[in-house]
Tab-separated table of C-alpha atoms and ligand atoms in Angstrom:
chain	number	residue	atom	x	y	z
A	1	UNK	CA	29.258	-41.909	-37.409
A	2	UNK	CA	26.649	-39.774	-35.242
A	3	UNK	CA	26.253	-36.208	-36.761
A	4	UNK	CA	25.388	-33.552	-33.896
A	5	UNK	CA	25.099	-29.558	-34.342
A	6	UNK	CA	26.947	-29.072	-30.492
A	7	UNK	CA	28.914	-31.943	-28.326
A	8	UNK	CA	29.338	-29.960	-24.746
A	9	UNK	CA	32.082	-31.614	-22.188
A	10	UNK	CA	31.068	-31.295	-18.843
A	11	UNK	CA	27.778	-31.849	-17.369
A	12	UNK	CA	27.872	-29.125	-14.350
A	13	UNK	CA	25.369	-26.275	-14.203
A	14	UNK	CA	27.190	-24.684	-17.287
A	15	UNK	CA	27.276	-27.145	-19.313
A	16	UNK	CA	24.045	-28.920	-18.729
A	17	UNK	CA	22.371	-25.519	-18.592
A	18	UNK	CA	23.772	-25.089	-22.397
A	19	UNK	CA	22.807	-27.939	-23.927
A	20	UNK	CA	19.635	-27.503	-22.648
A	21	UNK	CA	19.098	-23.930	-24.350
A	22	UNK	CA	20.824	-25.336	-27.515
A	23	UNK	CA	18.114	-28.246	-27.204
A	24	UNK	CA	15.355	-26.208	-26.850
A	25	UNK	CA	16.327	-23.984	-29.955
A	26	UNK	CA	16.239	-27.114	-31.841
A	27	UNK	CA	20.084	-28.410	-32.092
A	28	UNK	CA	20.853	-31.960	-31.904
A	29	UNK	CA	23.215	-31.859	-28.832
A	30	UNK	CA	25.371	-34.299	-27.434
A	31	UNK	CA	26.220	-33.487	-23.669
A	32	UNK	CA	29.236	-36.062	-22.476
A	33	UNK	CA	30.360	-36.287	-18.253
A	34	UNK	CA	33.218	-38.333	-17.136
A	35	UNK	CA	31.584	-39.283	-13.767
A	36	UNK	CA	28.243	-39.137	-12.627
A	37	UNK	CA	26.101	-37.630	-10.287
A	38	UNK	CA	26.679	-39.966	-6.769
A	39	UNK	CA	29.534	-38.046	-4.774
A	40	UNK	CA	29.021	-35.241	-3.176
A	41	UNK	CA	30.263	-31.933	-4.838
A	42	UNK	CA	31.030	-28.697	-2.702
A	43	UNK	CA	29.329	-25.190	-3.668
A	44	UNK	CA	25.880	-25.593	-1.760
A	45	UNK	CA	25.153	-22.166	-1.116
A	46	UNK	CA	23.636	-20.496	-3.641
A	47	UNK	CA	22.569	-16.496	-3.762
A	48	UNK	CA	19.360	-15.708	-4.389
A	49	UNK	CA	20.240	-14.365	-7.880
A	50	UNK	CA	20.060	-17.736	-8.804
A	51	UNK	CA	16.293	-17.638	-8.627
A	52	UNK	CA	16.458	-14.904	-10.941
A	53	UNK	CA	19.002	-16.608	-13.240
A	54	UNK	CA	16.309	-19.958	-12.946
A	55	UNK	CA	13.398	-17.810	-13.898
A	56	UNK	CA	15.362	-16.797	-16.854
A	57	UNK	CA	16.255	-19.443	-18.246
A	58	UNK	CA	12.542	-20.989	-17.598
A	59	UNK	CA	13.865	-23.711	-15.376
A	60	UNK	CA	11.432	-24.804	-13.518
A	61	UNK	CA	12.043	-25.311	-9.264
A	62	UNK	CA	10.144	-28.054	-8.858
A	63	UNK	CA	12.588	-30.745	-9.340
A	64	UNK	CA	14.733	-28.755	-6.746
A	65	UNK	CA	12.022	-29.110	-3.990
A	66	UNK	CA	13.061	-31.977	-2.230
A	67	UNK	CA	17.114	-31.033	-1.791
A	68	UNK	CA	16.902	-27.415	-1.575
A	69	UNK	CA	15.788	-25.556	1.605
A	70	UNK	CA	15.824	-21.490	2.055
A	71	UNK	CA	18.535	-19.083	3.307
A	72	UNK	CA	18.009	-15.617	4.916
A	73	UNK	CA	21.335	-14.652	4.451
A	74	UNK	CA	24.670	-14.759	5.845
A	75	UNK	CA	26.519	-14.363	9.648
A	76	UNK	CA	29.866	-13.281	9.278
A	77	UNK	CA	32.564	-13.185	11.866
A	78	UNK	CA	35.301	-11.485	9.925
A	79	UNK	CA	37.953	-8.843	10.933
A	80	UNK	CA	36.778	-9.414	14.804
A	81	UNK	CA	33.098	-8.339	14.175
A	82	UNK	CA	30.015	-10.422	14.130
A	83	UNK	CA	27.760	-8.979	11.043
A	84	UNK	CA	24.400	-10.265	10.045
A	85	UNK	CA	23.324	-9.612	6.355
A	86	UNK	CA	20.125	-10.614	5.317
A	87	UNK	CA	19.993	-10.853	1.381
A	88	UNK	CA	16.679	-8.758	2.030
A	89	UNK	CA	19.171	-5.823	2.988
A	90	UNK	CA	20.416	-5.677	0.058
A	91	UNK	CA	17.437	-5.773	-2.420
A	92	UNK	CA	18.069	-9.760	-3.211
A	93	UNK	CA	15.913	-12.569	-2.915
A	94	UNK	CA	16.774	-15.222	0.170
A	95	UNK	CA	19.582	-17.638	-0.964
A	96	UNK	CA	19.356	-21.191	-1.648
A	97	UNK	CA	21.858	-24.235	0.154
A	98	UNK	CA	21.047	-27.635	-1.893
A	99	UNK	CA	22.474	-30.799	-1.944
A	100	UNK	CA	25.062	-29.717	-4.685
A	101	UNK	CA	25.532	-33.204	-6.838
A	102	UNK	CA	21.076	-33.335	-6.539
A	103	UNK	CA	20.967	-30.303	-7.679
A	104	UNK	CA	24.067	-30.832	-10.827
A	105	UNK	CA	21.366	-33.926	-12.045
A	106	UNK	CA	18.807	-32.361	-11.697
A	107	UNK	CA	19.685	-30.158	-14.223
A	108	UNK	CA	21.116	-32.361	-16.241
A	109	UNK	CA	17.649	-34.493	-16.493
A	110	UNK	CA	15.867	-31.190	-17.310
A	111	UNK	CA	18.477	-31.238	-20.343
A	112	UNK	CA	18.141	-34.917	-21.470
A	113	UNK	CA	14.064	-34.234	-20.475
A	114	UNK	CA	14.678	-31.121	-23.196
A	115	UNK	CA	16.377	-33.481	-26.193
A	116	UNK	CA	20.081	-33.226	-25.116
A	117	UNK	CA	21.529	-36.919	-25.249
A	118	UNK	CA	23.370	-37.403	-22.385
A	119	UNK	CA	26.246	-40.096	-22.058
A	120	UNK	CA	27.609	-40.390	-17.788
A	121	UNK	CA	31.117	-41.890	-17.290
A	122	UNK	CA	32.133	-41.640	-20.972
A	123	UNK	CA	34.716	-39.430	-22.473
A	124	UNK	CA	35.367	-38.569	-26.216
A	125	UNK	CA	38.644	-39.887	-27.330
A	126	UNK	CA	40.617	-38.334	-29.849
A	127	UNK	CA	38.825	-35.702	-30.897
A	128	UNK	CA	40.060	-33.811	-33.775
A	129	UNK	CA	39.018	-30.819	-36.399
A	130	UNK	CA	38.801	-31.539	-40.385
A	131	UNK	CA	37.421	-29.724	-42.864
A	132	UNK	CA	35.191	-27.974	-40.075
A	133	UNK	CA	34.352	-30.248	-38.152
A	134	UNK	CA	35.405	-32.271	-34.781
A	135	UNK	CA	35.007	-35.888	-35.152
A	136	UNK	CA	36.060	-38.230	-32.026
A	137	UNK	CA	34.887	-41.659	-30.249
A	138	UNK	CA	32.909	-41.501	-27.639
A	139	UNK	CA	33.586	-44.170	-24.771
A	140	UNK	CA	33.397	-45.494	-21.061
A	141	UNK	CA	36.583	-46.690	-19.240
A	142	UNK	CA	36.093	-50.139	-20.945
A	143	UNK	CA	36.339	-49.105	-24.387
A	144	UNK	CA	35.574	-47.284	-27.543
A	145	UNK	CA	31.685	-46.622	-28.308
A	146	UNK	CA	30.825	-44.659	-30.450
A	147	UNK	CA	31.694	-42.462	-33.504
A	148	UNK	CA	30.699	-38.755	-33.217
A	149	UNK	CA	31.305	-35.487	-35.291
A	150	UNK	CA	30.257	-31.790	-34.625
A	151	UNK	CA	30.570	-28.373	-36.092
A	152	UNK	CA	31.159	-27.242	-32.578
A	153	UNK	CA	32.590	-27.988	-28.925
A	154	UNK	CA	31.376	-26.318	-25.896
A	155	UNK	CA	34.374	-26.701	-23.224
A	156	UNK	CA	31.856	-26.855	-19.774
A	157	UNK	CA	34.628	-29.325	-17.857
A	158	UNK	CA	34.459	-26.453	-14.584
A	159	UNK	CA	38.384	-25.248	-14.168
A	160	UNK	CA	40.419	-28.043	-15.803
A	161	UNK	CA	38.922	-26.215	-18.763
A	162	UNK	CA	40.317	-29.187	-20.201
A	163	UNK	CA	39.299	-29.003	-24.020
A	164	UNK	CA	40.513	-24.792	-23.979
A	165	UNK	CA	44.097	-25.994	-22.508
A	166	UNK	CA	44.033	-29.187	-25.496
A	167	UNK	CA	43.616	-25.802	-27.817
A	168	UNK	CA	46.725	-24.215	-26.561
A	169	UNK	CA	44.964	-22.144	-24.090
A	170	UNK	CA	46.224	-21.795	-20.502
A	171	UNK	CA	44.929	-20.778	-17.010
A	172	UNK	CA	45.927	-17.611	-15.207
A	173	UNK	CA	45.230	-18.359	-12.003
A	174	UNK	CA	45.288	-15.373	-8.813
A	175	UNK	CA	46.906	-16.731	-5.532
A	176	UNK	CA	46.626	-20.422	-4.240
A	177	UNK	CA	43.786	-20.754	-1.996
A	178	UNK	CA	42.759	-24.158	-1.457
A	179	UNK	CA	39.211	-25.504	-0.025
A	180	UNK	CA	39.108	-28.545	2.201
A	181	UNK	CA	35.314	-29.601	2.867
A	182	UNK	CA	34.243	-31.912	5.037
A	183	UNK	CA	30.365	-33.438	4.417
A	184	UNK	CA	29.296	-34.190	8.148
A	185	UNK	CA	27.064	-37.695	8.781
A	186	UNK	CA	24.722	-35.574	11.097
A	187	UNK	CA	22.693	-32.981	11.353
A	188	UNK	CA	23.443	-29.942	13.687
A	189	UNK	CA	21.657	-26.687	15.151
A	190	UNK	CA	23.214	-23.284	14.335
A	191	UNK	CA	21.380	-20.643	15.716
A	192	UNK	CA	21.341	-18.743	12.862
A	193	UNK	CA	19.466	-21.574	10.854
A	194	UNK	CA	19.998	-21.960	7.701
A	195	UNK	CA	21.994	-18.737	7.524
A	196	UNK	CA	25.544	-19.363	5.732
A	197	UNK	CA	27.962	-18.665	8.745
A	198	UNK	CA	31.485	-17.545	7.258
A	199	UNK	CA	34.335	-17.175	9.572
A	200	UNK	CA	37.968	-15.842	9.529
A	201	UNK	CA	40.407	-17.754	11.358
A	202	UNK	CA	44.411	-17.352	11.323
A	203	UNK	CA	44.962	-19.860	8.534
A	204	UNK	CA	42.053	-18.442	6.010
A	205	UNK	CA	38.194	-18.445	6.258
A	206	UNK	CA	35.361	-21.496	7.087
A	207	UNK	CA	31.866	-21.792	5.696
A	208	UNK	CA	29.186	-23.716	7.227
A	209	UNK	CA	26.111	-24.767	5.971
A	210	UNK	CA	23.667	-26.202	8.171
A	211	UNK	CA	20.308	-28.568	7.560
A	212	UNK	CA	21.286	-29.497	3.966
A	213	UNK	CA	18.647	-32.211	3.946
A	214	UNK	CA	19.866	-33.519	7.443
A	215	UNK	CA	23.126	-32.915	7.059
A	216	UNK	CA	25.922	-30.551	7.697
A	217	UNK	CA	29.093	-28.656	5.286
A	218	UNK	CA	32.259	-27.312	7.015
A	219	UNK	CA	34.203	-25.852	4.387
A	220	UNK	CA	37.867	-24.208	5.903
A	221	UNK	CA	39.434	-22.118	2.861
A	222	UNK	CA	43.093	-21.894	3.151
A	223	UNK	CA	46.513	-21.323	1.245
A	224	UNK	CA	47.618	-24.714	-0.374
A	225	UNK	CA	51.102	-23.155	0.814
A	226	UNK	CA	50.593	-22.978	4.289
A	227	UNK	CA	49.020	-26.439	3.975
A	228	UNK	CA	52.138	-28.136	2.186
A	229	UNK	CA	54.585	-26.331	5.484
A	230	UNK	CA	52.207	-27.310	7.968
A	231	UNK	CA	53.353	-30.813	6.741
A	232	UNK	CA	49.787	-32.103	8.599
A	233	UNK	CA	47.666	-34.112	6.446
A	234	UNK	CA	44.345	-32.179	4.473
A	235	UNK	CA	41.963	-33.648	7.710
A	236	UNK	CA	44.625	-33.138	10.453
A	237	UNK	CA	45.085	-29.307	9.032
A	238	UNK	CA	41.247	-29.102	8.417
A	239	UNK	CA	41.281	-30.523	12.145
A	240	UNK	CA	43.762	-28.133	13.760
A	241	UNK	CA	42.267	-24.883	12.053
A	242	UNK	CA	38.688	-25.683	13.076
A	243	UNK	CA	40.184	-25.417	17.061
A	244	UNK	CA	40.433	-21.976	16.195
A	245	UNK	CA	37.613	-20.844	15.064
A	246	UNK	CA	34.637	-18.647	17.739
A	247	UNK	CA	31.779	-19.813	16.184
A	248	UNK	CA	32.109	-22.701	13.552
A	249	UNK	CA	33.670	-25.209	16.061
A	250	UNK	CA	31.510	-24.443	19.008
A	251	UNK	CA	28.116	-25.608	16.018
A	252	UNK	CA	30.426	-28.567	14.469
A	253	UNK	CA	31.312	-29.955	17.703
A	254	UNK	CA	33.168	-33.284	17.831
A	255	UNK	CA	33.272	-33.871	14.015
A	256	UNK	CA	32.000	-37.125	12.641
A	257	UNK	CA	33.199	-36.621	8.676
A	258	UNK	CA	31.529	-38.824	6.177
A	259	UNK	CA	33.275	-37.375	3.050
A	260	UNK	CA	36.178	-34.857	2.702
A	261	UNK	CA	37.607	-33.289	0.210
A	262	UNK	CA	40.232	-31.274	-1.282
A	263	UNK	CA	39.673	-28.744	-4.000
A	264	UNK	CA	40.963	-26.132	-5.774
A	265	UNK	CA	39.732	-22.502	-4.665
A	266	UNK	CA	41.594	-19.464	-6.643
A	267	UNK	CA	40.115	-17.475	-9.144
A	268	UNK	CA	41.777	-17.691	-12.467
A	269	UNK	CA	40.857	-17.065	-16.345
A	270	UNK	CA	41.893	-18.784	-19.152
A	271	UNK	CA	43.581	-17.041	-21.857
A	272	UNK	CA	41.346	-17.745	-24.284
A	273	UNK	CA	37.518	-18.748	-23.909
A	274	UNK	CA	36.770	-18.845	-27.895
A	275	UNK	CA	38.298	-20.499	-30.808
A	276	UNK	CA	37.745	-21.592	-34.248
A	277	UNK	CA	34.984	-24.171	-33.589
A	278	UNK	CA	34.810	-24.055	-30.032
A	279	UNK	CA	34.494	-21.773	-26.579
A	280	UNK	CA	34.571	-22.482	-23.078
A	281	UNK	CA	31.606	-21.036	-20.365
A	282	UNK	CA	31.441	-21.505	-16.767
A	283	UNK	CA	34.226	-22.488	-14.763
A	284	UNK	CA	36.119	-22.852	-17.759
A	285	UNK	CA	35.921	-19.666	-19.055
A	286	UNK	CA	36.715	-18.024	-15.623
A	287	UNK	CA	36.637	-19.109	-11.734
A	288	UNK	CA	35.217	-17.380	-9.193
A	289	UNK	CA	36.530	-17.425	-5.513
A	290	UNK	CA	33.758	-19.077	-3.858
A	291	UNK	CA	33.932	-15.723	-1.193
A	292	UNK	CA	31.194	-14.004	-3.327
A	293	UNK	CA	28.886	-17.137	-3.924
A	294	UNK	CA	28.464	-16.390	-7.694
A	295	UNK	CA	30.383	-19.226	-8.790
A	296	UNK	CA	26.669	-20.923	-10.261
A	297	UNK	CA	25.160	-17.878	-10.974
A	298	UNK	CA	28.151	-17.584	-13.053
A	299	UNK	CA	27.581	-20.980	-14.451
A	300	UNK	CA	24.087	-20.198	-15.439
A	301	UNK	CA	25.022	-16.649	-16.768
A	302	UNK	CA	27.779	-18.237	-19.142
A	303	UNK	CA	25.089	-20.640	-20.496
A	304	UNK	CA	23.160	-18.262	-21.857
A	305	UNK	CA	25.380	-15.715	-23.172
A	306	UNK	CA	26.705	-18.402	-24.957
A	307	UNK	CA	23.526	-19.502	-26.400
A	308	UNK	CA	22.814	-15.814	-27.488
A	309	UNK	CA	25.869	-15.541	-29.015
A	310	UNK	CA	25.564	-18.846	-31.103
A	311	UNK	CA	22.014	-18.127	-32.359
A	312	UNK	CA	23.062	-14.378	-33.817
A	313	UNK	CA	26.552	-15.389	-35.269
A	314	UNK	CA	26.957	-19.341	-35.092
A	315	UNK	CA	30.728	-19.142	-36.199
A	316	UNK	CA	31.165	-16.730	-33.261
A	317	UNK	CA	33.228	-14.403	-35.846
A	318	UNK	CA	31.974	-11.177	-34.665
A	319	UNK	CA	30.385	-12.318	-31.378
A	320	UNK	CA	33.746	-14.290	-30.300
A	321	UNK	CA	35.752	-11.431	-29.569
A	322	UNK	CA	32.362	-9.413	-27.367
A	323	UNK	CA	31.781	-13.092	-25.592
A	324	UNK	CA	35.553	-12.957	-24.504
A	325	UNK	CA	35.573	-9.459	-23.505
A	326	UNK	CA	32.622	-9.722	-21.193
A	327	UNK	CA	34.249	-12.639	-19.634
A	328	UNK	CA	37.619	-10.721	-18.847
A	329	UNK	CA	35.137	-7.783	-17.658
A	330	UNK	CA	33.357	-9.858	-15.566
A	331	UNK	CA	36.505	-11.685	-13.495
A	332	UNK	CA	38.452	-8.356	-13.270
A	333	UNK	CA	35.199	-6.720	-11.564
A	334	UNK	CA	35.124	-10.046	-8.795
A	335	UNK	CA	38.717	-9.681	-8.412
A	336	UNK	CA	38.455	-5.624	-7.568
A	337	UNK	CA	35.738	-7.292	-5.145
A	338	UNK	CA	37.795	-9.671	-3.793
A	339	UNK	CA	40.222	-7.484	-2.847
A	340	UNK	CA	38.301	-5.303	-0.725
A	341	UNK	CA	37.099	-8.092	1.193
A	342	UNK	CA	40.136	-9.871	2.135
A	343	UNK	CA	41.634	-6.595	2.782
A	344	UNK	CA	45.263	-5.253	2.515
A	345	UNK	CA	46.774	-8.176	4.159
A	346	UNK	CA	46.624	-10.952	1.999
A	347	UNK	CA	46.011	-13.403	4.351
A	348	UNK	CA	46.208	-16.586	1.954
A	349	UNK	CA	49.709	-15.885	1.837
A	350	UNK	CA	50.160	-15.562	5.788
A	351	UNK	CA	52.902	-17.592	6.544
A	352	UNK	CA	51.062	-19.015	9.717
A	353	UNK	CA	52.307	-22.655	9.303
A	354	UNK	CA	53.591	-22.596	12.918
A	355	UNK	CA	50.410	-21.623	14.594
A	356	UNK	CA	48.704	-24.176	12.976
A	357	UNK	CA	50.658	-27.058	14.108
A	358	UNK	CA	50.553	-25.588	17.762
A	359	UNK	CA	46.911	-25.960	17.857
B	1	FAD	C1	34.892	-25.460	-2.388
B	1	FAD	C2	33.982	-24.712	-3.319
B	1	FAD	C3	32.851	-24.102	-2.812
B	1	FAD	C4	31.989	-23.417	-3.658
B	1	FAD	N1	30.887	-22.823	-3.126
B	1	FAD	C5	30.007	-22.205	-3.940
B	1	FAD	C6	28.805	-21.666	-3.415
B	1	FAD	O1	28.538	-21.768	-2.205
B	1	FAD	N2	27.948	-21.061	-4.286
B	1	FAD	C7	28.205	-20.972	-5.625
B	1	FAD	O2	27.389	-20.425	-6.368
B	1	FAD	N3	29.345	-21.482	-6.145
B	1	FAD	C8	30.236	-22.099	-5.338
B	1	FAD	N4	31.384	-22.641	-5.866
B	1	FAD	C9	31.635	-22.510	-7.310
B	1	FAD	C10	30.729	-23.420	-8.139
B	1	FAD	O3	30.691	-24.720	-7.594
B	1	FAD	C11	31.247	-23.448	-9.571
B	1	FAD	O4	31.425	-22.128	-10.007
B	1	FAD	C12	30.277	-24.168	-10.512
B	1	FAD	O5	30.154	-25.522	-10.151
B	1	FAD	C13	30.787	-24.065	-11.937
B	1	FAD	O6	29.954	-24.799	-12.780
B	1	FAD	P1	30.540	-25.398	-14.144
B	1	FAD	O7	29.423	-26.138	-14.776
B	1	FAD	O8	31.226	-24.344	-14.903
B	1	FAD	O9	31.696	-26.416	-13.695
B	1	FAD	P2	31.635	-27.697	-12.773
B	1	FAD	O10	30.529	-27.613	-11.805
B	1	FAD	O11	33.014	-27.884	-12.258
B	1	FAD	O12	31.292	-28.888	-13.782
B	1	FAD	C14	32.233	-29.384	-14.690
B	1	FAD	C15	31.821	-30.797	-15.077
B	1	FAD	O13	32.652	-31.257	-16.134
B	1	FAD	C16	33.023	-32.611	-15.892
B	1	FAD	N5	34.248	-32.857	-16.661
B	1	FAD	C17	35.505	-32.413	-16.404
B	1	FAD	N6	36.341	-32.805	-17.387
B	1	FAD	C18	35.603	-33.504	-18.284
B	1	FAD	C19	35.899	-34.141	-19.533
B	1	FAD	N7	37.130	-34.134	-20.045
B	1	FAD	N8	34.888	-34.757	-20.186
B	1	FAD	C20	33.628	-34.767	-19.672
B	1	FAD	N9	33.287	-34.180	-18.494
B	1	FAD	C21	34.264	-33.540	-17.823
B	1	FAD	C22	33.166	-32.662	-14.387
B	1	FAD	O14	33.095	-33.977	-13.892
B	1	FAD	C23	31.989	-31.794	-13.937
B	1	FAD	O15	30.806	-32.537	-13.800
B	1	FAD	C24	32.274	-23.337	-5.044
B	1	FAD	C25	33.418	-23.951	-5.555
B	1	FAD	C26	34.270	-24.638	-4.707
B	1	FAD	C27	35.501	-25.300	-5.270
């Protein structure tokens, strides 16, 4: 039986970001990923409060370097106008567009590199609470490993929040928008550089991220329920709604995809981000629509609140219920947001099926 003081599930930015902290304050921490770090993951824009988050936490930016290149700000064509925002306008610091999975191990080396002992394509099986304290085995598709007990569980597994929902905790989730990104084999030119360019389009919203380290992400955001009635496949939809974009389709051109993928996009909360011997940050605490870009700040935010929290009152007994709070604050301020950028129509819900499939 390995003892640690923390085992964190989930090595995203949260929960790799965690463990680090915890490492650094001197806890043995055990920091467990079901997959690894090869396929691509979406969310490669980052705002440049991210800088401010990474100088916070002391992370250093060299090990970004090579997959991360700068961003000005953001060209939107939304509600028929073309709008250029630099993040400059607004006070921030330029944005960031990385090769999201780089970026995920990079952080997670700077936590193993910190004391955290990672374990890639393993899961903990049966894990259970006695006498104060979760004991489970730790193991890779081909069997059972090790033995491992802990005091406490950090749930970092991004919205499956899948340890929380084990605890009898579920997900509220706000509308059903869906993202379908496709990862591009080529480079290509935007005009606006390495600008994000978002646009509106009858079936929901693109993204496009250009010269991610030679390469190119068209993401088109959508409702999962016009999807499912447009009866077209994810890549024949993704297909038939870039044909109606201005801008996005005139950059993409005559799409050569080299991986696509589907993935949940809706906000949602779950009911309960603290429990006796655990809590949940990041995506599993609460999801951000990817429309504001916070989703890693988020991430990193979590991380640290959470480590704050667990050095003042370990048993998170007075600092549970604050921790909690701040997350409900937090997700009812981006949904106000939201709101006001999608408008009074809600157009995830736009029964535009028809449209679609007529090109
Ligand atoms: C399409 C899309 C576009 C986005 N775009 C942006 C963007 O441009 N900018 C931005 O800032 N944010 C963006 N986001 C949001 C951002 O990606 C997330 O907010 C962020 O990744 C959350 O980090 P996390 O560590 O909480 O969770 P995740 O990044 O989801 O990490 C969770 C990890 O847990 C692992 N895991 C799951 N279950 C288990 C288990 N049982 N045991 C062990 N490991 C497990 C997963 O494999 C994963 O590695 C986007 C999200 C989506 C879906």
């Amino acid at each position: 039986m390995t003892e640690f003081d923390q085992i964190v599930l989930g090595a995203g930015p949260a929960g790799s970001t965690v463990a680090r902290l915890l490492a650094l304050n001197g806890a043995r921490v055990l920091l467990v990923e079901r997959y690894d770090f090869e396929a691509p993951r979406p969310g490669e824009h980052l705002s440049g409060v991210v800088r401010v988050e990474l100088d916070r936490l002391a992370i250093p930016l060299s090990p970004f370097q090579d997959i991360a290149s700068r961003s000005a700000g953001i060209v939107s064509r939304w509600d028929g106008s073309r709008v250029e925002r630099t993040y400059q306008m607004s006070g921030a610091q330029d944005g960031i567009c990385v090769v999201r999975n780089r970026f995920d191990e990079a952080l997670y080396l700077l936590a193993i590199e910190a004391g955290v002992k990672g374990r890639c394509r393993q899961k903990i099986h049966g894990l259970g609470r006695q006498r104060g304290m979760w004991s489970g085995m730790l193991g890779n598709r081909d069997g059972m490993g090790l033995s491992i007990r802990a005091p406490l569980v950090i749930d970092a597994t991004g919205r499956r929040a899948a340890f929380a929902r084990s605890q009898g905790a579920q997900r509220i989730s706000a509308g059903d928008q869906f993202a379908l990104t496709a990862w591009l084999d080529r480079d290509t030119t935007s005009p606006d550089g390495n600008n994000l360019l978002v646009e509106e389009c009858a079936s929901g919203w693109w993204s496009l991220s250009c010269n991610i380290a030679g390469g190119t992400i068209a993401t088109h955001y959508t409702s999962l329920r016009t999807l499912k009635q447009s009866k077209l496949t994810p890549r024949q939809y993704w297909d038939a709604a870039l044909a109606q974009t201005v801008e996005v389709r005139r950059i993409v051109g005559l799409p050569v995809v080299g991986h696509f993928g589907v993935y949940p996009a809706f906000p949602a909360q779950t009911s309960s981000v603290v429990g006796t011997g655990w809590l949940a940050v990041g995506d599993a605490a609460a999801t951000l629509d990817p429309v504001g870009g916070q989703g890693l700040v988020w991430a990193l935010h979590t991380a640290q609140r959470a480590l704050e929290a667990l050095l003042a009152d370990p048993g998170m007994e007075v600092l549970g219920p604050l921790y909690r709070d701040a997350v409900g604050d937090r997700l009812q301020r981006h949904l106000t947001g939201r709101r006001d950028v999608y408008g009074s129509v809600d157009k995830m819900h736009a029964n535009i099926a028809e449209r679609i499939r007529g090109g």
